[in-house]
PDB file of C-alpha atoms in Angstrom:
ATOM      1  CA  MET A   1    -119.911  66.152 -18.823  1.00  0.00           C
ATOM      2  CA  ARG A   2    -117.312  66.007 -21.169  1.00  0.00           C
ATOM      3  CA  LEU A   3    -114.425  67.975 -20.968  1.00  0.00           C
ATOM      4  CA  LEU A   4    -113.578  70.029 -24.326  1.00  0.00           C
ATOM      5  CA  ARG A   5    -110.842  68.550 -26.444  1.00  0.00           C
ATOM      6  CA  SER A   6    -108.580  71.782 -25.773  1.00  0.00           C
ATOM      7  CA  THR A   7    -108.971  71.141 -21.773  1.00  0.00           C
ATOM      8  CA  ASP A   8    -108.217  67.457 -21.817  1.00  0.00           C
ATOM      9  CA  LEU A   9    -104.969  68.341 -24.190  1.00  0.00           C
ATOM     10  CA  ALA A  10    -103.952  71.273 -21.562  1.00  0.00           C
ATOM     11  CA  LEU A  11    -103.984  68.924 -18.761  1.00  0.00           C
ATOM     12  CA  ARG A  12    -102.290  66.015 -20.645  1.00  0.00           C
ATOM     13  CA  ILE A  13     -99.368  68.602 -21.783  1.00  0.00           C
ATOM     14  CA  LEU A  14     -99.162  69.901 -18.373  1.00  0.00           C
ATOM     15  CA  MET A  15     -98.678  65.992 -16.931  1.00  0.00           C
ATOM     16  CA  ARG A  16     -96.205  65.430 -19.292  1.00  0.00           C
ATOM     17  CA  LEU A  17     -94.143  68.591 -18.855  1.00  0.00           C
ATOM     18  CA  ALA A  18     -94.412  67.776 -15.206  1.00  0.00           C
ATOM     19  CA  VAL A  19     -92.316  64.846 -15.695  1.00  0.00           C
ATOM     20  CA  SER A  20     -90.276  65.441 -18.333  1.00  0.00           C
ATOM     21  CA  THR A  21     -86.747  63.962 -18.740  1.00  0.00           C
ATOM     22  CA  GLU A  22     -85.691  66.363 -21.249  1.00  0.00           C
ATOM     23  CA  ASP A  23     -85.022  70.179 -20.439  1.00  0.00           C
ATOM     24  CA  THR A  24     -87.488  71.991 -22.556  1.00  0.00           C
ATOM     25  CA  PRO A  25     -89.247  69.690 -24.966  1.00  0.00           C
ATOM     26  CA  ALA A  26     -90.323  71.602 -28.088  1.00  0.00           C
ATOM     27  CA  THR A  27     -94.389  72.107 -28.872  1.00  0.00           C
ATOM     28  CA  ARG A  28     -93.965  69.790 -31.989  1.00  0.00           C
ATOM     29  CA  LYS A  29     -92.404  67.003 -30.036  1.00  0.00           C
ATOM     30  CA  VAL A  30     -95.247  66.977 -27.237  1.00  0.00           C
ATOM     31  CA  ALA A  31     -97.895  67.355 -29.757  1.00  0.00           C
ATOM     32  CA  GLU A  32     -96.076  64.256 -31.679  1.00  0.00           C
ATOM     33  CA  ASP A  33     -95.702  62.368 -28.213  1.00  0.00           C
ATOM     34  CA  MET A  34     -99.534  63.287 -27.473  1.00  0.00           C
ATOM     35  CA  GLY A  35    -100.901  62.002 -31.039  1.00  0.00           C
ATOM     36  CA  VAL A  36    -102.508  65.550 -31.709  1.00  0.00           C
ATOM     37  CA  PRO A  37    -102.137  68.470 -34.281  1.00  0.00           C
ATOM     38  CA  TYR A  38     -99.500  70.563 -33.774  1.00  0.00           C
ATOM     39  CA  THR A  39    -101.762  73.664 -34.530  1.00  0.00           C
ATOM     40  CA  HIS A  40    -103.926  72.681 -31.708  1.00  0.00           C
ATOM     41  CA  ALA A  41    -101.341  71.830 -29.228  1.00  0.00           C
ATOM     42  CA  ALA A  42     -99.671  75.370 -30.142  1.00  0.00           C
ATOM     43  CA  LYS A  43    -103.122  77.078 -29.383  1.00  0.00           C
ATOM     44  CA  VAL A  44    -103.034  75.288 -25.790  1.00  0.00           C
ATOM     45  CA  VAL A  45     -99.557  76.029 -25.177  1.00  0.00           C
ATOM     46  CA  ALA A  46    -100.309  79.745 -25.959  1.00  0.00           C
ATOM     47  CA  GLU A  47    -102.935  79.760 -23.326  1.00  0.00           C
ATOM     48  CA  LEU A  48    -101.235  78.003 -20.667  1.00  0.00           C
ATOM     49  CA  GLN A  49     -98.156  80.135 -21.178  1.00  0.00           C
ATOM     50  CA  HIS A  50    -100.655  83.307 -21.178  1.00  0.00           C
ATOM     51  CA  LEU A  51    -101.903  81.574 -17.400  1.00  0.00           C
ATOM     52  CA  GLY A  52     -98.154  81.287 -16.248  1.00  0.00           C
ATOM     53  CA  LEU A  53     -98.589  77.656 -16.039  1.00  0.00           C
ATOM     54  CA  VAL A  54     -95.720  76.988 -18.898  1.00  0.00           C
ATOM     55  CA  ASP A  55     -92.845  79.226 -19.924  1.00  0.00           C
ATOM     56  CA  ALA A  56     -92.366  78.849 -23.782  1.00  0.00           C
ATOM     57  CA  ARG A  57     -89.335  79.986 -25.597  1.00  0.00           C
ATOM     58  CA  ARG A  58     -89.026  79.914 -29.326  1.00  0.00           C
ATOM     59  CA  GLY A  59     -85.975  78.795 -31.359  1.00  0.00           C
ATOM     60  CA  ARG A  60     -82.526  77.136 -30.753  1.00  0.00           C
ATOM     61  CA  GLY A  61     -82.448  76.541 -26.836  1.00  0.00           C
ATOM     62  CA  GLY A  62     -86.158  76.821 -26.578  1.00  0.00           C
ATOM     63  CA  GLY A  63     -89.109  74.675 -25.781  1.00  0.00           C
ATOM     64  CA  LEU A  64     -91.632  74.104 -22.828  1.00  0.00           C
ATOM     65  CA  ALA A  65     -91.207  74.017 -19.291  1.00  0.00           C
ATOM     66  CA  LEU A  66     -93.528  73.956 -16.199  1.00  0.00           C
ATOM     67  CA  THR A  67     -93.574  76.772 -14.113  1.00  0.00           C
ATOM     68  CA  GLU A  68     -93.646  76.473 -10.365  1.00  0.00           C
ATOM     69  CA  ARG A  69     -97.122  78.194 -10.495  1.00  0.00           C
ATOM     70  CA  GLY A  70     -98.044  75.442 -13.043  1.00  0.00           C
ATOM     71  CA  ARG A  71     -96.833  72.604 -10.679  1.00  0.00           C
ATOM     72  CA  THR A  72     -98.880  73.788  -8.015  1.00  0.00           C
ATOM     73  CA  ALA A  73    -101.850  74.786  -9.897  1.00  0.00           C
ATOM     74  CA  SER A  74    -105.230  73.437  -8.847  1.00  0.00           C
ATOM     75  CA  VAL A  75    -106.844  71.027 -11.593  1.00  0.00           C
ATOM     76  CA  GLY A  76    -110.078  72.332 -10.825  1.00  0.00           C
ATOM     77  CA  ALA A  77    -108.929  75.976 -11.691  1.00  0.00           C
ATOM     78  CA  ILE A  78    -107.232  74.808 -14.779  1.00  0.00           C
ATOM     79  CA  VAL A  79    -110.478  73.115 -15.937  1.00  0.00           C
ATOM     80  CA  ARG A  80    -112.302  75.690 -15.093  1.00  0.00           C
ATOM     81  CA  THR A  81    -110.513  78.317 -17.148  1.00  0.00           C
ATOM     82  CA  PHE A  82    -110.228  75.754 -20.144  1.00  0.00           C
ATOM     83  CA  GLU A  83    -113.923  75.153 -19.713  1.00  0.00           C
ATOM     84  CA  GLY A  84    -115.438  78.430 -19.386  1.00  0.00           C
ATOM     85  CA  ASP A  85    -118.252  79.495 -17.248  1.00  0.00           C
ATOM     86  CA  ASP A  86    -121.052  77.878 -19.359  1.00  0.00           C
ATOM     87  CA  GLU A  87    -123.721  75.913 -17.695  1.00  0.00           C
ATOM     88  CA  VAL A  88    -124.115  71.740 -18.574  1.00  0.00           C
ATOM     89  CA  VAL A  89    -127.539  72.774 -20.441  1.00  0.00           C
ATOM     90  CA  GLU A  90    -128.533  75.512 -22.272  1.00  0.00           C
ATOM     91  CA  CYS A  91    -132.033  76.992 -21.281  1.00  0.00           C
ATOM     92  CA  GLU A  92    -132.089  80.545 -22.768  1.00  0.00           C
ATOM     93  CA  GLY A  93    -130.531  79.975 -26.388  1.00  0.00           C
ATOM     94  CA  ALA A  94    -132.075  80.474 -29.740  1.00  0.00           C
ATOM     95  CA  THR A  95    -134.627  78.231 -28.857  1.00  0.00           C
ATOM     96  CA  PRO A  96    -135.540  78.792 -25.163  1.00  0.00           C
ATOM     97  CA  CYS A  97    -136.743  75.721 -22.814  1.00  0.00           C
ATOM     98  CA  PRO A  98    -140.509  76.206 -22.040  1.00  0.00           C
ATOM     99  CA  LEU A  99    -139.604  75.029 -18.747  1.00  0.00           C
ATOM    100  CA  ARG A 100    -136.825  77.245 -17.812  1.00  0.00           C
ATOM    101  CA  SER A 101    -139.033  79.436 -15.379  1.00  0.00           C
ATOM    102  CA  ASP A 102    -140.320  76.659 -13.376  1.00  0.00           C
ATOM    103  CA  CYS A 103    -137.489  74.184 -13.699  1.00  0.00           C
ATOM    104  CA  ARG A 104    -135.280  72.812 -10.944  1.00  0.00           C
ATOM    105  CA  LEU A 105    -132.876  70.650 -13.324  1.00  0.00           C
ATOM    106  CA  ARG A 106    -130.827  73.777 -14.262  1.00  0.00           C
ATOM    107  CA  GLY A 107    -130.194  74.727 -10.533  1.00  0.00           C
ATOM    108  CA  ALA A 108    -129.315  70.648  -9.675  1.00  0.00           C
ATOM    109  CA  LEU A 109    -127.067  70.468 -13.181  1.00  0.00           C
ATOM    110  CA  ARG A 110    -125.290  73.615 -11.880  1.00  0.00           C
ATOM    111  CA  ARG A 111    -124.572  72.551  -8.311  1.00  0.00           C
ATOM    112  CA  ALA A 112    -123.590  69.304  -9.746  1.00  0.00           C
ATOM    113  CA  GLN A 113    -120.980  71.055 -12.126  1.00  0.00           C
ATOM    114  CA  GLU A 114    -119.657  73.152  -9.146  1.00  0.00           C
ATOM    115  CA  ALA A 115    -119.390  70.049  -6.972  1.00  0.00           C
ATOM    116  CA  PHE A 116    -117.542  68.557  -9.695  1.00  0.00           C
ATOM    117  CA  TYR A 117    -115.013  71.595  -9.951  1.00  0.00           C
ATOM    118  CA  GLY A 118    -114.793  71.480  -6.002  1.00  0.00           C
ATOM    119  CA  PHE A 119    -114.062  68.099  -6.099  1.00  0.00           C
ATOM    120  CA  LEU A 120    -110.852  68.811  -8.189  1.00  0.00           C
ATOM    121  CA  ASP A 121    -109.940  72.294  -6.667  1.00  0.00           C
ATOM    122  CA  PRO A 122    -107.577  70.810  -3.929  1.00  0.00           C
ATOM    123  CA  ILE A 123    -105.773  68.708  -6.209  1.00  0.00           C
ATOM    124  CA  THR A 124    -102.441  70.209  -7.625  1.00  0.00           C
ATOM    125  CA  LEU A 125    -100.700  69.000 -11.015  1.00  0.00           C
ATOM    126  CA  ASP A 126     -97.989  67.693  -8.666  1.00  0.00           C
ATOM    127  CA  GLN A 127    -100.086  65.135  -7.135  1.00  0.00           C
ATOM    128  CA  ILE A 128    -101.920  63.808 -10.253  1.00  0.00           C
ATOM    129  CA  VAL A 129     -98.360  62.665 -11.796  1.00  0.00           C
ATOM    130  CA  THR A 130     -97.058  60.888  -8.508  1.00  0.00           C
ATOM    131  CA  ASP A 131     -96.590  56.883  -9.084  1.00  0.00           C
ATOM    132  CA  PRO A 132     -98.156  54.918 -11.110  1.00  0.00           C
ATOM    133  CA  THR A 133     -98.945  57.896 -13.474  1.00  0.00           C
ATOM    134  CA  GLY A 134     -95.565  59.710 -13.544  1.00  0.00           C
ATOM    135  CA  PRO A 135     -93.780  56.274 -15.151  1.00  0.00           C
ATOM    136  CA  VAL A 136     -96.354  55.799 -17.356  1.00  0.00           C
ATOM    137  CA  LEU A 137     -96.304  59.500 -18.997  1.00  0.00           C
ATOM    138  CA  LEU A 138     -92.501  59.219 -19.312  1.00  0.00           C
ATOM    139  CA  GLY A 139     -93.208  56.023 -21.616  1.00  0.00           C
ATOM    140  CA  ILE A 140     -95.589  58.041 -23.722  1.00  0.00           C
ATOM    141  CA  SER A 141     -92.686  60.605 -24.346  1.00  0.00           C
ATOM    142  CA  THR A 142     -90.283  57.704 -25.551  1.00  0.00           C
ATOM    143  CA  ARG A 143     -90.960  55.925 -29.184  1.00  0.00           C
ATOM    144  CA  PRO A 144     -89.897  52.516 -29.239  1.00  0.00           C
ATOM    145  CA  SER A 145     -86.829  52.284 -31.159  1.00  0.00           C
ATOM    146  CA  GLU A 146     -87.092  50.231 -34.711  1.00  0.00           C
ATOM    147  CA  ALA A 147     -85.954  46.741 -34.697  1.00  0.00           C
ATOM    148  CA  PRO A 148     -82.454  46.127 -36.451  1.00  0.00           C
ATOM    149  CA  LEU A 149     -82.181  44.835 -39.976  1.00  0.00           C
ATOM    150  CA  SER A 150     -80.845  41.647 -40.291  1.00  0.00           C
TER     151      SER A 150
END
């Protein structure tokens, strides 16, 4: 199973905000720090704001801040929200699988998917940014200064 790019980015943005030393970094700054296009980061931030996990303010003095709900959010719930309710395999689709009526694979994969989410459900964002992850995240958000010219 592979997470969607937007799911991965949502988790990384939330983790970045959880350890932010800045009051409210701008979406553009977070996108730059994460090495992703601004437009993609902006879409993910809009969804995180809609979910109540991030407070986003525009203009001077604006920026992104993690809400209390964001700090205590279940990683499993966040992943479920971004991944959607699709099954791991597509049995019905445009070309239905001829085995779909008597196949046990679909059910087994669905149970494995639920086990994956179930494992992530009790883990909160605050828990995944404790040491050693927190300091590494802080390092991502600071660009090394250029060497002085001699």
